[in-house]
Short mmCIF file of N, CA and C in Angstrom, two decimals:
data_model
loop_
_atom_site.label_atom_id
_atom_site.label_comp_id
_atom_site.label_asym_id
_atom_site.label_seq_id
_atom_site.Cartn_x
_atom_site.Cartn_y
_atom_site.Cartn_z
N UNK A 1 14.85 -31.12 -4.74
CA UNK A 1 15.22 -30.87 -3.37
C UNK A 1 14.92 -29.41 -3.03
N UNK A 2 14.15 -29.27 -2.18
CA UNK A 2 13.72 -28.01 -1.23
C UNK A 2 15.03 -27.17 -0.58
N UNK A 3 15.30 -26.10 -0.78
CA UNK A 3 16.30 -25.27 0.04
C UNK A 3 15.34 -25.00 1.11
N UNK A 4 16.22 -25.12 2.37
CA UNK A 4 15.31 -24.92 3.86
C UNK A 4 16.03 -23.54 4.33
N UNK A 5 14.87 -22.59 5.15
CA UNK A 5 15.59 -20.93 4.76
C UNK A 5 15.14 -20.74 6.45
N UNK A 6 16.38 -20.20 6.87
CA UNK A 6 15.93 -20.25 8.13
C UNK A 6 14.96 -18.76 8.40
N UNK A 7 14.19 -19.10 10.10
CA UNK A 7 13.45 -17.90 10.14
C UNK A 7 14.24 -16.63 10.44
N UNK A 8 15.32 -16.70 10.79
CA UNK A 8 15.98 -15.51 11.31
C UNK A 8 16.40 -14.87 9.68
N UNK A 9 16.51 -15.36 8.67
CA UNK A 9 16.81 -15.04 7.38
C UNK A 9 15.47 -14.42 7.09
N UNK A 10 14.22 -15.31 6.79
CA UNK A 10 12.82 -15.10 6.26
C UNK A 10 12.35 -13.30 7.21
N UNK A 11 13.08 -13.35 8.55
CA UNK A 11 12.45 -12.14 9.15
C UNK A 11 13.41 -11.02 8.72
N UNK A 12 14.68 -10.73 7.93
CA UNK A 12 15.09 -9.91 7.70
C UNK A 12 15.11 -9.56 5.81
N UNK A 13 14.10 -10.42 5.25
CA UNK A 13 13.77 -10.01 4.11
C UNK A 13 12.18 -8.82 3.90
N UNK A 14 12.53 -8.41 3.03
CA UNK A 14 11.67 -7.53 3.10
C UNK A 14 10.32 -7.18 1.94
N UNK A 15 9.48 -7.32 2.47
CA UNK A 15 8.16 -7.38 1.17
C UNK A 15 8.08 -6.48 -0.28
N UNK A 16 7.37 -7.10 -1.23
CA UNK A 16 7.80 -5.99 -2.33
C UNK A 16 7.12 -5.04 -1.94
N UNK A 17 7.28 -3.55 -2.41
CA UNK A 17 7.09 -2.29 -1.78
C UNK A 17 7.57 -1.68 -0.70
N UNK A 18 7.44 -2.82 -0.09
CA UNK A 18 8.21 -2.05 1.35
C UNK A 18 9.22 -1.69 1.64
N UNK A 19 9.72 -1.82 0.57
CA UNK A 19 11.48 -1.39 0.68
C UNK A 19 12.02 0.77 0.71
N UNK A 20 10.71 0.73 0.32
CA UNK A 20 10.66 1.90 -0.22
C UNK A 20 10.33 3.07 1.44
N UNK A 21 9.61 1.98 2.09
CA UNK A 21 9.24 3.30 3.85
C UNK A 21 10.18 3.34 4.58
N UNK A 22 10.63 4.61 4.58
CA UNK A 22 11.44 5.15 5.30
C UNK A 22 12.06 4.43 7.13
N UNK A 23 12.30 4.61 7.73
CA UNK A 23 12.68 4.16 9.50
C UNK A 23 11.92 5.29 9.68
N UNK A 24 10.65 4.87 10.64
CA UNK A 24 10.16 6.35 11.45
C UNK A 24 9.89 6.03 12.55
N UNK A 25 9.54 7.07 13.40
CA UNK A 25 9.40 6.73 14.64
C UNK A 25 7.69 6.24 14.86
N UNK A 26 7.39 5.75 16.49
CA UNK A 26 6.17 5.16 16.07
C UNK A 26 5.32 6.65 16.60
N UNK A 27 3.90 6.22 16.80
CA UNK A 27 2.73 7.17 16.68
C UNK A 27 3.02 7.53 17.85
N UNK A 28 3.78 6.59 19.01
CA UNK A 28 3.49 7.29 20.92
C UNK A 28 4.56 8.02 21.09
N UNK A 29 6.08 8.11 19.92
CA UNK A 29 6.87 8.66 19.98
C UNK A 29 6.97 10.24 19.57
N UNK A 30 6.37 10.24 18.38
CA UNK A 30 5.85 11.43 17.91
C UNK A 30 4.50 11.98 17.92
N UNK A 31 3.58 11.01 18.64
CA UNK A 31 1.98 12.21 19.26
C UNK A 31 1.86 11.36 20.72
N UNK A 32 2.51 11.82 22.02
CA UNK A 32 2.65 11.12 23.08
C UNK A 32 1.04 11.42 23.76
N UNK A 33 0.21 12.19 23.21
CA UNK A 33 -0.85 12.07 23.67
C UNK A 33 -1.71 11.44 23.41
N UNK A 34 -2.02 10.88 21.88
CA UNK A 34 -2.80 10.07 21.26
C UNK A 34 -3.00 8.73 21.56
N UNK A 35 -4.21 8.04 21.86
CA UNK A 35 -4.17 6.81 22.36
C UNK A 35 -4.52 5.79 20.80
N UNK A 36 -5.29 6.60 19.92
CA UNK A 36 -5.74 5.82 18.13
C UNK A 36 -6.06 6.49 17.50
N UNK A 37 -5.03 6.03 16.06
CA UNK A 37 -6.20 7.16 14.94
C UNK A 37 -6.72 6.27 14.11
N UNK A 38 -8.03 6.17 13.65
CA UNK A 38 -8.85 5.27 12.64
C UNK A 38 -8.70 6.31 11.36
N UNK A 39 -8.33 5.95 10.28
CA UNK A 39 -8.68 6.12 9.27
C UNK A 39 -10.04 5.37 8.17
N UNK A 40 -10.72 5.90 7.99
CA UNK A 40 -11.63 5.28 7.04
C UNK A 40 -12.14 5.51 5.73
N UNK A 41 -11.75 5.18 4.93
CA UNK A 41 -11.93 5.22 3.23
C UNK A 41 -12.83 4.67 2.91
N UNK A 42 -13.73 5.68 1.58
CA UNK A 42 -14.79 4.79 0.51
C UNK A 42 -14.38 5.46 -0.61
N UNK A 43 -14.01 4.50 -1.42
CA UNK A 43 -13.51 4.42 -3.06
C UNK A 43 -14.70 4.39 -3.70
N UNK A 44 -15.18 5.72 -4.09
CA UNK A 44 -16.35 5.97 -5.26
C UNK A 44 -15.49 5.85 -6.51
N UNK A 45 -16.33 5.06 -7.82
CA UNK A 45 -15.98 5.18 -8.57
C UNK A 45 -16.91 5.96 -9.90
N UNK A 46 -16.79 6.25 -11.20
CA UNK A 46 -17.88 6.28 -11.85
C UNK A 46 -18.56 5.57 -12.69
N UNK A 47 -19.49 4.94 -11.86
CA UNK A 47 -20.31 3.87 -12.67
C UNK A 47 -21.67 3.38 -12.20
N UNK A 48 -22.18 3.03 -12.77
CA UNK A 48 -24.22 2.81 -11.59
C UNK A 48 -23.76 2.52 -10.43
N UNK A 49 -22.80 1.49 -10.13
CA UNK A 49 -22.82 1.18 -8.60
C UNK A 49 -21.40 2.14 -7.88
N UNK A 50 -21.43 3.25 -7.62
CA UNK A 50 -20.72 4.18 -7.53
C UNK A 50 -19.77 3.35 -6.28
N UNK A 51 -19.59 2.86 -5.13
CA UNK A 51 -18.88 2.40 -3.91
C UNK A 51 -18.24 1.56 -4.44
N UNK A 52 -16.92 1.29 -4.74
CA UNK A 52 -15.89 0.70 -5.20
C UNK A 52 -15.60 -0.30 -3.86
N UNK A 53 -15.26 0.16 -2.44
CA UNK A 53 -14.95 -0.22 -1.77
C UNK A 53 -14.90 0.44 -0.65
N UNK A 54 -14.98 0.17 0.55
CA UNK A 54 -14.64 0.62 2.03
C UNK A 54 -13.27 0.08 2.48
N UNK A 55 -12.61 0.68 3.58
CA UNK A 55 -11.61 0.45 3.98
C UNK A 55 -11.08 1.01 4.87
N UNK A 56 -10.89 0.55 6.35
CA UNK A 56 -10.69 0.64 7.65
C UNK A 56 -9.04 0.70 7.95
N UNK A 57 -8.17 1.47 8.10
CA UNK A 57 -6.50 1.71 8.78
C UNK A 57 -7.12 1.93 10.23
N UNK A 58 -6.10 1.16 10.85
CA UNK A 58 -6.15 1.76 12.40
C UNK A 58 -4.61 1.89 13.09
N UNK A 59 -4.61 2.88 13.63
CA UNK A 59 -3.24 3.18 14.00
C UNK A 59 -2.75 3.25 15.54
N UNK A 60 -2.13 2.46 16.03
CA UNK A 60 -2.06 2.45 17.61
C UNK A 60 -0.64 3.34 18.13
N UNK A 61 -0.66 3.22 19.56
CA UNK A 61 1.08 3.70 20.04
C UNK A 61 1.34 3.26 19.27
N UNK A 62 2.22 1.70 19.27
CA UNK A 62 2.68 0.91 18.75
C UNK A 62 3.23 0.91 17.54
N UNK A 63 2.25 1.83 17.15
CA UNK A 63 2.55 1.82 15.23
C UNK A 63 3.38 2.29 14.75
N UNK A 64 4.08 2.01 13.47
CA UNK A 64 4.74 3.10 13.17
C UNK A 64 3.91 4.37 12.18
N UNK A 65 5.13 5.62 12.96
CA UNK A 65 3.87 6.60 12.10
C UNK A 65 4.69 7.38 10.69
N UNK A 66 3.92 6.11 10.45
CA UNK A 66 3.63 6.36 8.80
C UNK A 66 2.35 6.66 8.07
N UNK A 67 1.88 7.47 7.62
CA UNK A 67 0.36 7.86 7.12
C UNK A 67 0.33 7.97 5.82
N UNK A 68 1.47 7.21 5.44
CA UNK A 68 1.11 7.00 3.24
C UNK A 68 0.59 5.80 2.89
N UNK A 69 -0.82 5.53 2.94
CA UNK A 69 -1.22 4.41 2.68
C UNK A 69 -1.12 3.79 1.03
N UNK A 70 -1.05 2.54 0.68
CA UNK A 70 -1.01 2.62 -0.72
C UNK A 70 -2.46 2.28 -1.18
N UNK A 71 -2.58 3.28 -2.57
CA UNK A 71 -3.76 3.02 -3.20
C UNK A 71 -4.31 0.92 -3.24
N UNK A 72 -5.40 1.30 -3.25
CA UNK A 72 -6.23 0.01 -3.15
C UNK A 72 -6.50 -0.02 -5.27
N UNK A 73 -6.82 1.07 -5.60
CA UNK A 73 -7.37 1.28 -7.13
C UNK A 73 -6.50 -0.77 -7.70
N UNK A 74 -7.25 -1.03 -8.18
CA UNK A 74 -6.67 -2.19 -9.58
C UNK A 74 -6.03 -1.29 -10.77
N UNK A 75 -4.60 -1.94 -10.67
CA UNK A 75 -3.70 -1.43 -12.00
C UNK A 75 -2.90 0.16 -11.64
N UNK A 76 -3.34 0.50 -10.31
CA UNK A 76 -2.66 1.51 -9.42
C UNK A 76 -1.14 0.91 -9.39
N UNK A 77 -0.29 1.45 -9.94
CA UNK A 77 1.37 1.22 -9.78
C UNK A 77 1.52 2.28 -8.97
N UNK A 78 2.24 2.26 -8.38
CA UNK A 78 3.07 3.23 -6.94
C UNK A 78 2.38 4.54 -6.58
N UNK A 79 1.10 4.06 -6.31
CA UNK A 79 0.22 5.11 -5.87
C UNK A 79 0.22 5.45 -4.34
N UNK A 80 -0.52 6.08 -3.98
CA UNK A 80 -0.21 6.46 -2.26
C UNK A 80 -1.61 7.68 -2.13
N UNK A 81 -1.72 7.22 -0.70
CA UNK A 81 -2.82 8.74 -0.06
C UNK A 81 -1.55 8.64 1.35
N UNK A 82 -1.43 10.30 1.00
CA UNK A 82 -0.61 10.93 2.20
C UNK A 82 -1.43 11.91 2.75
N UNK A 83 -1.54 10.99 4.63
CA UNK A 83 -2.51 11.97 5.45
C UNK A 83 -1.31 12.43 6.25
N UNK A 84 -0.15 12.55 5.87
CA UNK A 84 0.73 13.06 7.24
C UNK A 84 0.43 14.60 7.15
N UNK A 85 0.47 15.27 6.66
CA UNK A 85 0.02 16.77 6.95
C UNK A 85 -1.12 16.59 7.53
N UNK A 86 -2.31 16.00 7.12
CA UNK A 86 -3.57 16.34 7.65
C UNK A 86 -3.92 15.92 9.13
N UNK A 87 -3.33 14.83 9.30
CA UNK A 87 -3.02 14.46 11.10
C UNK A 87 -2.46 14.85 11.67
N UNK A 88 -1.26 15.90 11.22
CA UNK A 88 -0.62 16.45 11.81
C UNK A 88 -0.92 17.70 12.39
N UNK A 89 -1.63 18.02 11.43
CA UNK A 89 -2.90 19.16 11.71
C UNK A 89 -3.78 19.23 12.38
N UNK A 90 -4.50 17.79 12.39
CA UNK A 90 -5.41 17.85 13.18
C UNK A 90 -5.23 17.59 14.69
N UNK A 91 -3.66 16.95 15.13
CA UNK A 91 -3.47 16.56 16.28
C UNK A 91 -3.12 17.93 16.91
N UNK A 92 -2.38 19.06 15.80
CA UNK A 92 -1.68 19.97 16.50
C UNK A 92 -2.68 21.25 17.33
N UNK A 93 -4.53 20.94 16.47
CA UNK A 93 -5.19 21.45 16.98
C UNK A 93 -5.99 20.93 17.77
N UNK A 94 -5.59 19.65 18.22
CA UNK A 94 -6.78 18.53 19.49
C UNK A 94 -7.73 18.58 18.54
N UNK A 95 -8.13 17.81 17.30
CA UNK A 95 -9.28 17.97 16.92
C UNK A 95 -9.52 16.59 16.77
N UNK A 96 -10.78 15.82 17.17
CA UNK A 96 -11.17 14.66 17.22
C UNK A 96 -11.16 13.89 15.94
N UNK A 97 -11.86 14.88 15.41
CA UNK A 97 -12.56 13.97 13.80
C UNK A 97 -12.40 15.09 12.77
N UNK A 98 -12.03 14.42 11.40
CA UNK A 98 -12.18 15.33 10.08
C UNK A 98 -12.63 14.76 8.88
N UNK A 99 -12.55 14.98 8.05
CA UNK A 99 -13.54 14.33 6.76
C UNK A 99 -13.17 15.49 5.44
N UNK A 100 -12.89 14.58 4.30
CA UNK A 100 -12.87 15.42 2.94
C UNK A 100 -12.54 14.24 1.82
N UNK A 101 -12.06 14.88 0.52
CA UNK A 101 -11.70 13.78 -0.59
C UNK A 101 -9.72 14.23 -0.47
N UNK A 102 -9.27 13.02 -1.01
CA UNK A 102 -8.03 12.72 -1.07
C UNK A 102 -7.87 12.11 -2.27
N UNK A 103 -6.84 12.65 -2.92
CA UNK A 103 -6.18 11.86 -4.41
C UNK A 103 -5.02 11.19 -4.18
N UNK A 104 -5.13 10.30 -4.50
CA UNK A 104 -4.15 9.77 -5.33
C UNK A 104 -3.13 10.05 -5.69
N UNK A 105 -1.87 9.71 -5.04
CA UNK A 105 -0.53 10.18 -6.07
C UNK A 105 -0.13 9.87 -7.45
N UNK A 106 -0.92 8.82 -8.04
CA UNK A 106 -0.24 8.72 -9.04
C UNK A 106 -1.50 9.22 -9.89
N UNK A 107 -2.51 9.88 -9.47
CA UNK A 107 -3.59 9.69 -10.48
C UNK A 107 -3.72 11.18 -10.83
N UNK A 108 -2.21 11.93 -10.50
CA UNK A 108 -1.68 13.40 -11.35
C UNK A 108 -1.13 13.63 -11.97
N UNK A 109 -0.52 12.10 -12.05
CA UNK A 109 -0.15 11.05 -13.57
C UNK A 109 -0.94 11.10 -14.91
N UNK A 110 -0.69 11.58 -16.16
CA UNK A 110 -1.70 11.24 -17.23
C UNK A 110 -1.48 9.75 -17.66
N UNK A 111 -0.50 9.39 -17.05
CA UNK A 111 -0.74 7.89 -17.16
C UNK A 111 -1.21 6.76 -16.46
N UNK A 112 -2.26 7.43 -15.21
CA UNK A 112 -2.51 7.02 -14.02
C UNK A 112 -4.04 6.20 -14.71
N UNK A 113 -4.68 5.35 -13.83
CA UNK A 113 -5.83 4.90 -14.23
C UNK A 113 -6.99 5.85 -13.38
N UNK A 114 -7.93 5.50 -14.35
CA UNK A 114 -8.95 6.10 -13.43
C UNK A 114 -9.48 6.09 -12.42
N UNK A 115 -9.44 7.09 -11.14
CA UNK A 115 -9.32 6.25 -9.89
C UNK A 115 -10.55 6.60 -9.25
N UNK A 116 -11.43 7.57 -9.78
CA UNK A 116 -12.85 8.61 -8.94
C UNK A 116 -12.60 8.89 -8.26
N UNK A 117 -13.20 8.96 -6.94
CA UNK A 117 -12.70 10.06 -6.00
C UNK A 117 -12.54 8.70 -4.54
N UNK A 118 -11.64 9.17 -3.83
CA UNK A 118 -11.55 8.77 -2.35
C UNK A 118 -12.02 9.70 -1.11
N UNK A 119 -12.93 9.33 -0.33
CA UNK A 119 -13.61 10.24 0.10
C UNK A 119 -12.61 9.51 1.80
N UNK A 120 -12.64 10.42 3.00
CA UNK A 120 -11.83 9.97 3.78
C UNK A 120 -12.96 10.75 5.42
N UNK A 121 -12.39 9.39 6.47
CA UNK A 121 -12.78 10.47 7.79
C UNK A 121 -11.92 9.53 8.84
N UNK A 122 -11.62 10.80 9.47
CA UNK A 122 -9.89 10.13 10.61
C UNK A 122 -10.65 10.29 12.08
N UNK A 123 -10.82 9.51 12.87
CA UNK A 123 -11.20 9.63 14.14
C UNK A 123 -10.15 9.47 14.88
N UNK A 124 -9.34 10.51 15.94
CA UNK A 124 -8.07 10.53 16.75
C UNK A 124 -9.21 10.54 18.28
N UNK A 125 -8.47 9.28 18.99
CA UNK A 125 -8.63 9.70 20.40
C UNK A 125 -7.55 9.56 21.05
N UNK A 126 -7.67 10.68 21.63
CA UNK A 126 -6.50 11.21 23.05
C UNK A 126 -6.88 10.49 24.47
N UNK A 127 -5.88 11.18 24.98
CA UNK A 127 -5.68 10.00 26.45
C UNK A 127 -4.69 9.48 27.48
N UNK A 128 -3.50 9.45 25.96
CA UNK A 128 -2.62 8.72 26.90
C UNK A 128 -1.81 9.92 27.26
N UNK A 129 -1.00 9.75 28.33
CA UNK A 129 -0.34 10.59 29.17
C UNK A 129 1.22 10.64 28.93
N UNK A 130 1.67 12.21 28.48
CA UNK A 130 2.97 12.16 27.50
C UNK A 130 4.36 11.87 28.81
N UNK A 131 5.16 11.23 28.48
CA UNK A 131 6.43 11.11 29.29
C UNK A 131 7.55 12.17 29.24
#
């Protein structure tokens, strides 16, 4: 026999990991000018076929702003790329677009796996009109 779970139960459980992000406010609350920020990742690794992977975040009003994404790496345990300084930076100077490498939190770990490098570029467009 099946236990039947209602949805108002199923919507106040919470995913593994996620237990762990904080309550924040969303992106239109704390950058009332910003209309999107794209984040975009390529996971080089070291090996002949160096591109591990690509990987597209997009962040609206709507969102919440949270900018600790979790590592993609295989066998990555509680890893993270934190762009909240760097968007924060870049919004505080109107700057459209930026680009560099980003590590890994856990891979300052000597028990971290090998992760190569994450190479990153954030496209912010402005627009919307602050209240």
């Amino acid at each position: 026999m099946t236990k039947k779970v209602s949805r108002k139960y199923q919507a106040t459980r919470v995913e593994p990991g996620k237990e762990k992000i904080p309550v924040s406010s969303l992106v239109s609350e704390r950058y009332p000018k910003v209309a999107s920020i794209v984040i975009h990742l390529t996971y080089h690794q070291k090996a002949s076929d160096p591109v591990l992977m690509i990987r597209t975040v997009n962040f609206f009003p709507s969102s919440p702003a949270i900018f600790n994404l979790v590592c993609m790496i295989k066998d990555c345990v509680d890893g993270g790329l934190n762009f909240k300084s760097i968007i924060a930076k870049m919004i505080k100077k109107h700057k459209k677009s930026g680009s560099g490498k980003i590590v890994c939190s856990r891979e300052k770990d000597s028990h971290a796996p090998d992760h190569g490098t994450i190479f990153y570029e954030i496209n912010i467009a402005y627009g919307r009109k602050s209240n």
